Amino acid sequence: MKDRAGRALMIDYRSLSLGELEDWARDMGLPAFRGRQLFSWLWRPGFWDFSQMTDFPKALRKMVAEKGVLTDLQVVAEQHSVDGAIKFAWGLPDGLVVESVLIPGQGHNTLCISSQVGCAMGCRFCNTARMGFHRQLASSEIAGQVLATLRRIEERERPTNIVFMGMGEPLANYDNVLKSIHILTDDLGLNFSLRKITVSTCGLVPEILRLGRDTDVGLAISLQAPDDKTRSQIMPVNLRYPLSRLIEACHRYRLSRRRRITFEYLLLAGINDSLEQASLLAGLLRGIPSKINLIPYNEVSRLPFRRPASEQVLLFQQVLRDANYTATIRKSKGQDISAACGQLYAELQERG
Ligand code: SF4
């Protein structure tokens, strides 16, 4: 790899999939198994330095170290909630910061990871949107959040599920997200099951269909409204891909047996929480294998939205249940630790 001026660039080894590392080994005149060996070292939590690769001859270790780098994320803040959630802010090699949140559940732990620094989608209720878009994360920085988390937690806290619901729109960083999924699920990599990974999108229709063709991860749609008027007010992406196109893509999305699309519905008092809107939602999703996650809004200072009363949330849920949907109310974890996406980053910025 060369830069525009023709200078050789260092390879970011952790951004390469197993197949790419095997190709790299061949390009270097090495047998492909050296690429495989290197890949398996890269994703061990205890691996920090090429000198640890004791199954590589010394000269080969030196060559590997000279040709490329190990991208490691450094923790710059860690907050523990009373309910067990842990929020990490990771420093990237260029000094920018992204977040991950580990959320404990009964019998499973979920790690929520970021795919971009900031976000360009501009959802009105989102703290990350206020940061604007800074840059795409490399696949080493996406899968690297999982590796860095594994280094800081105990075995019993190990995540069982990975969700792309942190900072950024994952499908706007499609290639790097897809490669990070390959790394996360390779048994020589981080060895997660595809069934335990969920990608959440605000509704980029062409990429949703592409994702269904390319992989078998779970799909979550950040829906937030059952009609175009309301949705366009709070999610500008709806002007580009209105509900008719989004819902059609959900019908066409290739789902393997017994899987369902998760629809995330953030309840904002007086905006999308009426019972008429609950009925509209029930009609909209008819025929799509789906489950609905109702999320009462977590109030963020400086954003004008309010959390609905608990009774209203229960009534909204009941309308969906009466229409035979699985509709759960997500309990917010980590409310005491700035666990809404982009909040810890915003605090760090304010602290300077
Ligand atoms: S909700 Fe998601 S897609 Fe929308 S601005 Fe925030 S990070 Fe981006």
Short mmCIF file of C-alpha atoms and ligand atoms in Angstrom, two decimals:
data_model
loop_
_atom_site.label_atom_id
_atom_site.label_comp_id
_atom_site.label_asym_id
_atom_site.label_seq_id
_atom_site.Cartn_x
_atom_site.Cartn_y
_atom_site.Cartn_z
CA MET A 1 0.00 0.00 0.00
CA LYS A 2 1.26 3.48 -0.92
CA ASP A 3 0.08 6.99 -0.13
CA ARG A 4 -0.52 9.65 -2.81
CA ALA A 5 3.12 10.66 -2.73
CA GLY A 6 4.16 7.06 -3.43
CA ARG A 7 5.48 6.42 0.10
CA ALA A 8 4.90 2.91 1.46
CA LEU A 9 2.13 2.94 4.09
CA MET A 10 2.22 0.83 7.20
CA ILE A 11 -0.39 -1.92 7.17
CA ASP A 12 -3.05 -1.77 9.88
CA TYR A 13 -3.00 -5.53 10.52
CA ARG A 14 -6.15 -5.51 12.65
CA SER A 15 -8.10 -4.06 9.72
CA LEU A 16 -7.44 -7.17 7.65
CA SER A 17 -9.75 -10.18 7.55
CA LEU A 18 -8.33 -13.68 7.68
CA GLY A 19 -8.49 -14.01 3.88
CA GLU A 20 -6.73 -10.67 3.39
CA LEU A 21 -3.95 -11.64 5.80
CA GLU A 22 -3.46 -14.92 3.93
CA ASP A 23 -3.17 -12.91 0.69
CA TRP A 24 -0.73 -10.57 2.39
CA ALA A 25 1.41 -13.53 3.46
CA ARG A 26 1.48 -14.84 -0.11
CA ASP A 27 2.42 -11.38 -1.41
CA MET A 28 5.32 -11.42 1.04
CA GLY A 29 6.48 -14.77 -0.39
CA LEU A 30 5.31 -16.63 2.74
CA PRO A 31 3.00 -19.63 3.01
CA ALA A 32 -0.66 -18.65 3.62
CA PHE A 33 -0.64 -20.30 7.05
CA ARG A 34 1.61 -17.47 8.31
CA GLY A 35 -1.28 -15.09 7.61
CA ARG A 36 -3.58 -17.39 9.55
CA GLN A 37 -1.17 -17.55 12.48
CA LEU A 38 -0.79 -13.77 12.54
CA PHE A 39 -4.58 -13.29 12.42
CA SER A 40 -5.09 -15.58 15.41
CA TRP A 41 -2.48 -13.63 17.44
CA LEU A 42 -4.04 -10.27 16.62
CA TRP A 43 -7.33 -10.99 18.36
CA ARG A 44 -6.01 -12.49 21.60
CA PRO A 45 -6.66 -10.01 24.44
CA GLY A 46 -3.17 -10.66 25.86
CA PHE A 47 -1.37 -9.85 22.61
CA TRP A 48 0.36 -6.47 22.64
CA ASP A 49 3.59 -6.88 20.74
CA PHE A 50 4.91 -8.84 17.76
CA SER A 51 7.71 -10.20 19.96
CA GLN A 52 5.06 -12.44 21.58
CA MET A 53 4.63 -14.47 18.35
CA THR A 54 6.85 -17.31 19.47
CA ASP A 55 5.76 -19.55 16.57
CA PHE A 56 7.33 -17.07 14.15
CA PRO A 57 11.11 -17.15 13.53
CA LYS A 58 12.80 -14.03 14.90
CA ALA A 59 13.58 -12.58 11.46
CA LEU A 60 9.97 -12.99 10.41
CA ARG A 61 8.70 -11.26 13.56
CA LYS A 62 11.00 -8.35 12.74
CA MET A 63 9.70 -8.17 9.18
CA VAL A 64 6.07 -8.20 10.38
CA ALA A 65 6.83 -5.39 12.86
CA GLU A 66 8.54 -3.31 10.17
CA LYS A 67 5.69 -3.61 7.65
CA GLY A 68 2.69 -2.78 9.79
CA VAL A 69 1.15 -1.62 13.04
CA LEU A 70 -1.20 -2.86 15.73
CA THR A 71 -4.11 -0.50 16.28
CA ASP A 72 -4.90 -0.48 19.99
CA LEU A 73 -7.61 1.62 21.59
CA GLN A 74 -6.71 3.33 24.84
CA VAL A 75 -9.31 3.87 27.50
CA VAL A 76 -9.70 7.59 28.29
CA ALA A 77 -12.73 7.28 30.56
CA GLU A 78 -14.64 4.45 32.18
CA GLN A 79 -17.89 4.91 34.10
CA HIS A 80 -19.62 2.21 36.16
CA SER A 81 -23.35 2.44 36.72
CA VAL A 82 -25.03 1.22 39.89
CA ASP A 83 -27.00 -1.22 37.70
CA GLY A 84 -23.82 -2.81 36.31
CA ALA A 85 -23.56 -1.04 32.95
CA ILE A 86 -20.06 0.11 32.07
CA LYS A 87 -19.39 2.89 29.64
CA PHE A 88 -16.00 3.20 27.95
CA ALA A 89 -14.59 6.13 26.02
CA TRP A 90 -11.76 4.95 23.75
CA GLY A 91 -8.97 7.15 22.47
CA LEU A 92 -8.19 6.47 18.79
CA PRO A 93 -4.72 6.75 17.26
CA ASP A 94 -5.51 10.26 15.92
CA GLY A 95 -6.77 11.50 19.29
CA LEU A 96 -10.51 11.31 18.53
CA VAL A 97 -12.77 9.46 20.95
CA VAL A 98 -15.57 6.87 20.52
CA GLU A 99 -17.72 5.05 23.02
CA SER A 100 -18.88 1.52 23.83
CA VAL A 101 -21.30 0.44 26.55
CA LEU A 102 -21.40 -2.96 28.22
CA ILE A 103 -24.92 -3.71 29.42
CA PRO A 104 -25.45 -6.68 31.72
CA GLY A 105 -28.61 -8.78 31.30
CA GLN A 106 -29.99 -11.96 32.75
CA GLY A 107 -27.82 -14.73 31.34
CA HIS A 108 -26.31 -12.48 28.69
CA ASN A 109 -24.22 -9.33 28.42
CA THR A 110 -24.52 -6.96 25.49
CA LEU A 111 -21.77 -4.73 24.18
CA CYS A 112 -22.94 -1.73 22.20
CA ILE A 113 -20.22 -0.49 19.83
CA SER A 114 -19.67 2.54 17.60
CA SER A 115 -19.09 2.57 13.86
CA GLN A 116 -18.22 6.23 13.19
CA VAL A 117 -16.83 9.19 15.09
CA GLY A 118 -19.93 11.37 15.27
CA CYS A 119 -22.73 10.93 12.77
CA ALA A 120 -24.06 12.77 9.72
CA MET A 121 -27.66 11.53 9.98
CA GLY A 122 -28.89 14.39 12.16
CA CYS A 123 -31.61 12.61 14.15
CA ARG A 124 -33.08 15.37 16.28
CA PHE A 125 -33.26 13.37 19.53
CA CYS A 126 -29.67 12.12 19.38
CA ASN A 127 -26.73 13.47 21.28
CA THR A 128 -24.21 12.09 18.80
CA ALA A 129 -25.89 14.02 15.98
CA ARG A 130 -24.94 17.27 17.73
CA MET A 131 -21.26 16.39 17.29
CA GLY A 132 -21.60 16.23 13.50
CA PHE A 133 -19.61 13.73 11.49
CA HIS A 134 -15.87 13.44 12.07
CA ARG A 135 -14.76 10.28 10.30
CA GLN A 136 -15.39 6.61 9.58
CA LEU A 137 -13.94 4.06 11.96
CA ALA A 138 -11.56 1.51 10.46
CA SER A 139 -12.54 -2.12 10.99
CA SER A 140 -9.62 -2.41 13.42
CA GLU A 141 -11.25 0.36 15.48
CA ILE A 142 -14.71 -1.23 15.33
CA ALA A 143 -13.69 -4.79 16.27
CA GLY A 144 -10.97 -3.20 18.44
CA GLN A 145 -13.65 -1.87 20.81
CA VAL A 146 -14.55 -5.47 21.60
CA LEU A 147 -10.92 -6.46 22.08
CA ALA A 148 -10.24 -3.44 24.29
CA THR A 149 -13.35 -4.21 26.36
CA LEU A 150 -12.26 -7.83 26.86
CA ARG A 151 -8.99 -6.52 28.25
CA ARG A 152 -10.75 -4.45 30.90
CA ILE A 153 -13.44 -6.77 32.18
CA GLU A 154 -13.68 -10.05 34.02
CA GLU A 155 -14.60 -13.33 32.32
CA ARG A 156 -18.10 -13.32 33.89
CA GLU A 157 -18.75 -9.92 32.30
CA ARG A 158 -17.76 -11.12 28.82
CA PRO A 159 -20.25 -9.93 26.20
CA THR A 160 -22.42 -12.58 24.57
CA ASN A 161 -24.14 -10.15 22.19
CA ILE A 162 -22.73 -7.33 20.09
CA VAL A 163 -24.96 -4.53 18.85
CA PHE A 164 -23.97 -1.79 16.41
CA MET A 165 -26.00 0.89 18.19
CA GLY A 166 -23.32 3.22 19.50
CA MET A 167 -22.07 6.36 17.80
CA GLY A 168 -22.63 6.55 14.06
CA GLU A 169 -24.76 4.98 11.36
CA PRO A 170 -23.20 1.56 10.68
CA LEU A 171 -24.56 1.21 7.16
CA ALA A 172 -22.95 4.54 6.20
CA ASN A 173 -19.62 2.82 6.90
CA TYR A 174 -20.66 -0.35 5.14
CA ASP A 175 -17.40 -1.96 4.05
CA ASN A 176 -15.59 -1.46 7.36
CA VAL A 177 -18.59 -2.63 9.36
CA LEU A 178 -18.93 -5.76 7.21
CA LYS A 179 -15.25 -6.54 7.59
CA SER A 180 -15.44 -6.03 11.35
CA ILE A 181 -18.33 -8.54 11.39
CA HIS A 182 -16.08 -11.06 9.61
CA ILE A 183 -13.38 -10.45 12.24
CA LEU A 184 -15.85 -10.66 15.14
CA THR A 185 -17.29 -13.96 13.93
CA ASP A 186 -14.17 -15.74 12.65
CA ASP A 187 -13.32 -18.59 15.02
CA LEU A 188 -9.67 -17.50 14.82
CA GLY A 189 -10.79 -13.93 15.49
CA LEU A 190 -13.18 -12.99 18.29
CA ASN A 191 -15.43 -16.01 17.66
CA PHE A 192 -18.90 -14.49 18.17
CA SER A 193 -21.93 -16.14 16.62
CA LEU A 194 -23.56 -14.26 13.72
CA ARG A 195 -26.86 -14.78 15.50
CA LYS A 196 -25.58 -12.73 18.43
CA ILE A 197 -24.69 -9.68 16.36
CA THR A 198 -27.22 -6.99 15.47
CA VAL A 199 -26.73 -4.03 13.16
CA SER A 200 -29.03 -1.10 13.79
CA THR A 201 -29.78 1.45 11.09
CA CYS A 202 -31.82 4.61 10.80
CA GLY A 203 -33.00 3.35 7.42
CA LEU A 204 -30.48 3.41 4.56
CA VAL A 205 -32.52 1.33 2.16
CA PRO A 206 -29.95 0.17 -0.44
CA GLU A 207 -27.50 -0.86 2.29
CA ILE A 208 -30.21 -2.73 4.22
CA LEU A 209 -30.84 -4.90 1.18
CA ARG A 210 -27.10 -5.33 0.64
CA LEU A 211 -26.60 -6.39 4.25
CA GLY A 212 -29.25 -9.08 3.86
CA ARG A 213 -27.39 -10.45 0.86
CA ASP A 214 -23.91 -10.26 2.42
CA THR A 215 -24.40 -11.64 5.90
CA ASP A 216 -26.84 -13.16 8.36
CA VAL A 217 -26.56 -10.77 11.30
CA GLY A 218 -29.65 -9.47 13.05
CA LEU A 219 -31.20 -6.26 11.72
CA ALA A 220 -32.67 -3.51 13.87
CA ILE A 221 -34.46 -0.52 12.38
CA SER A 222 -34.47 2.71 14.31
CA LEU A 223 -38.05 3.59 13.37
CA GLN A 224 -39.37 6.12 15.91
CA ALA A 225 -42.55 7.07 14.03
CA PRO A 226 -45.31 5.34 12.03
CA ASP A 227 -45.99 8.18 9.57
CA ASP A 228 -43.79 10.20 7.23
CA LYS A 229 -44.75 13.58 8.66
CA THR A 230 -43.62 12.76 12.20
CA ARG A 231 -40.62 10.71 11.10
CA SER A 232 -39.29 13.38 8.76
CA GLN A 233 -39.53 15.93 11.57
CA ILE A 234 -37.26 13.93 13.85
CA MET A 235 -35.20 11.89 11.35
CA PRO A 236 -34.01 13.72 8.23
CA VAL A 237 -33.10 10.37 6.62
CA ASN A 238 -36.84 9.89 6.10
CA LEU A 239 -36.81 12.60 3.44
CA ARG A 240 -34.40 10.46 1.43
CA TYR A 241 -35.94 7.07 2.22
CA PRO A 242 -39.59 7.52 3.22
CA LEU A 243 -41.45 4.85 5.13
CA SER A 244 -42.91 3.19 2.03
CA ARG A 245 -39.40 2.39 0.78
CA LEU A 246 -38.09 1.43 4.20
CA ILE A 247 -40.97 -0.93 4.91
CA GLU A 248 -40.70 -2.46 1.44
CA ALA A 249 -36.99 -3.13 2.13
CA CYS A 250 -37.95 -4.83 5.41
CA HIS A 251 -40.37 -7.08 3.55
CA ARG A 252 -37.62 -7.96 1.07
CA TYR A 253 -34.85 -8.37 3.66
CA ARG A 254 -33.53 -11.92 3.60
CA LEU A 255 -34.22 -13.32 7.06
CA SER A 256 -33.14 -16.79 8.03
CA ARG A 257 -35.65 -19.08 9.69
CA ARG A 258 -37.04 -17.99 13.05
CA ARG A 259 -35.40 -14.57 12.86
CA ARG A 260 -37.25 -11.32 13.19
CA ILE A 261 -36.43 -7.69 12.48
CA THR A 262 -36.25 -5.56 15.60
CA PHE A 263 -37.97 -2.19 15.36
CA GLU A 264 -36.65 0.34 17.84
CA TYR A 265 -39.23 2.92 18.82
CA LEU A 266 -38.07 5.76 21.00
CA LEU A 267 -41.09 7.19 22.80
CA LEU A 268 -41.06 11.00 22.89
CA ALA A 269 -43.81 12.63 24.89
CA GLY A 270 -46.36 14.43 22.72
CA ILE A 271 -44.55 13.58 19.48
CA ASN A 272 -44.90 9.88 18.70
CA ASP A 273 -46.51 8.34 21.79
CA SER A 274 -50.24 8.63 21.06
CA LEU A 275 -52.44 5.56 20.90
CA GLU A 276 -53.42 6.47 17.31
CA GLN A 277 -49.74 6.28 16.43
CA ALA A 278 -49.52 2.90 18.18
CA SER A 279 -52.36 1.63 15.95
CA LEU A 280 -50.68 3.09 12.87
CA LEU A 281 -47.47 1.32 13.85
CA ALA A 282 -49.29 -1.98 14.21
CA GLY A 283 -50.70 -1.56 10.69
CA LEU A 284 -47.37 -0.48 9.22
CA LEU A 285 -45.46 -3.56 10.34
CA ARG A 286 -48.16 -6.06 9.43
CA GLY A 287 -46.64 -9.06 7.62
CA ILE A 288 -43.02 -8.42 8.69
CA PRO A 289 -41.57 -10.96 11.16
CA SER A 290 -40.87 -8.38 13.82
CA LYS A 291 -40.43 -7.51 17.44
CA ILE A 292 -40.84 -4.00 18.74
CA ASN A 293 -38.60 -2.45 21.33
CA LEU A 294 -40.21 0.53 23.03
CA ILE A 295 -37.64 2.86 24.55
CA PRO A 296 -38.94 5.66 26.77
CA TYR A 297 -36.70 8.62 26.00
CA ASN A 298 -33.74 9.18 28.27
CA GLU A 299 -33.78 12.95 28.82
CA VAL A 300 -30.61 14.70 27.73
CA SER A 301 -29.89 18.23 28.79
CA ARG A 302 -30.02 20.72 25.92
CA LEU A 303 -32.36 18.55 23.80
CA PRO A 304 -36.01 19.61 23.91
CA PHE A 305 -37.64 16.15 24.15
CA ARG A 306 -39.41 14.71 27.18
CA ARG A 307 -39.97 11.21 28.46
CA PRO A 308 -43.61 10.05 28.36
CA ALA A 309 -45.40 9.10 31.58
CA SER A 310 -45.08 5.40 32.45
CA GLU A 311 -48.87 4.90 32.08
CA GLN A 312 -48.73 6.18 28.49
CA VAL A 313 -45.85 3.82 27.69
CA LEU A 314 -47.87 0.86 29.02
CA LEU A 315 -50.97 1.87 27.04
CA PHE A 316 -48.88 2.22 23.86
CA GLN A 317 -47.45 -1.25 24.46
CA GLN A 318 -50.90 -2.72 25.03
CA VAL A 319 -52.17 -1.52 21.63
CA LEU A 320 -49.29 -3.40 20.00
CA ARG A 321 -49.85 -6.50 22.12
CA ASP A 322 -53.52 -6.49 21.26
CA ALA A 323 -52.45 -6.54 17.61
CA ASN A 324 -50.35 -9.65 18.39
CA TYR A 325 -46.90 -8.07 18.34
CA THR A 326 -44.06 -8.86 20.68
CA ALA A 327 -43.54 -5.42 22.17
CA THR A 328 -41.14 -4.95 25.05
CA ILE A 329 -40.27 -1.86 27.01
CA ARG A 330 -36.54 -1.47 27.28
CA LYS A 331 -35.34 -0.63 30.73
CA SER A 332 -32.72 2.05 30.49
CA LYS A 333 -29.47 0.89 31.99
CA GLY A 334 -26.76 3.24 33.04
CA GLN A 335 -28.92 6.31 33.49
CA ASP A 336 -26.50 7.52 36.14
CA ILE A 337 -23.48 7.28 33.81
CA SER A 338 -24.40 9.25 30.69
CA ALA A 339 -25.27 6.08 28.80
CA ALA A 340 -27.13 7.69 25.91
CA CYS A 341 -24.95 7.56 22.85
CA GLY A 342 -22.56 10.47 22.57
CA GLN A 343 -23.10 11.65 26.13
CA LEU A 344 -19.79 10.59 27.63
CA TYR A 345 -17.99 12.07 24.63
CA ALA A 346 -19.86 15.35 25.11
CA GLU A 347 -18.86 15.42 28.78
CA LEU A 348 -15.21 14.79 27.95
CA GLN A 349 -15.27 17.63 25.44
CA GLU A 350 -16.75 19.96 28.04
CA ARG A 351 -14.09 18.96 30.56
CA GLY A 352 -11.47 19.65 27.91
S1 SF4 B 1 -29.57 8.08 16.25
FE1 SF4 B 1 -27.96 6.92 15.22
S2 SF4 B 1 -28.19 7.45 13.05
FE2 SF4 B 1 -29.34 8.99 14.19
S3 SF4 B 1 -27.86 10.69 14.48
FE3 SF4 B 1 -27.73 9.35 16.30
S4 SF4 B 1 -26.04 7.95 15.87
FE4 SF4 B 1 -26.69 8.87 13.90
#
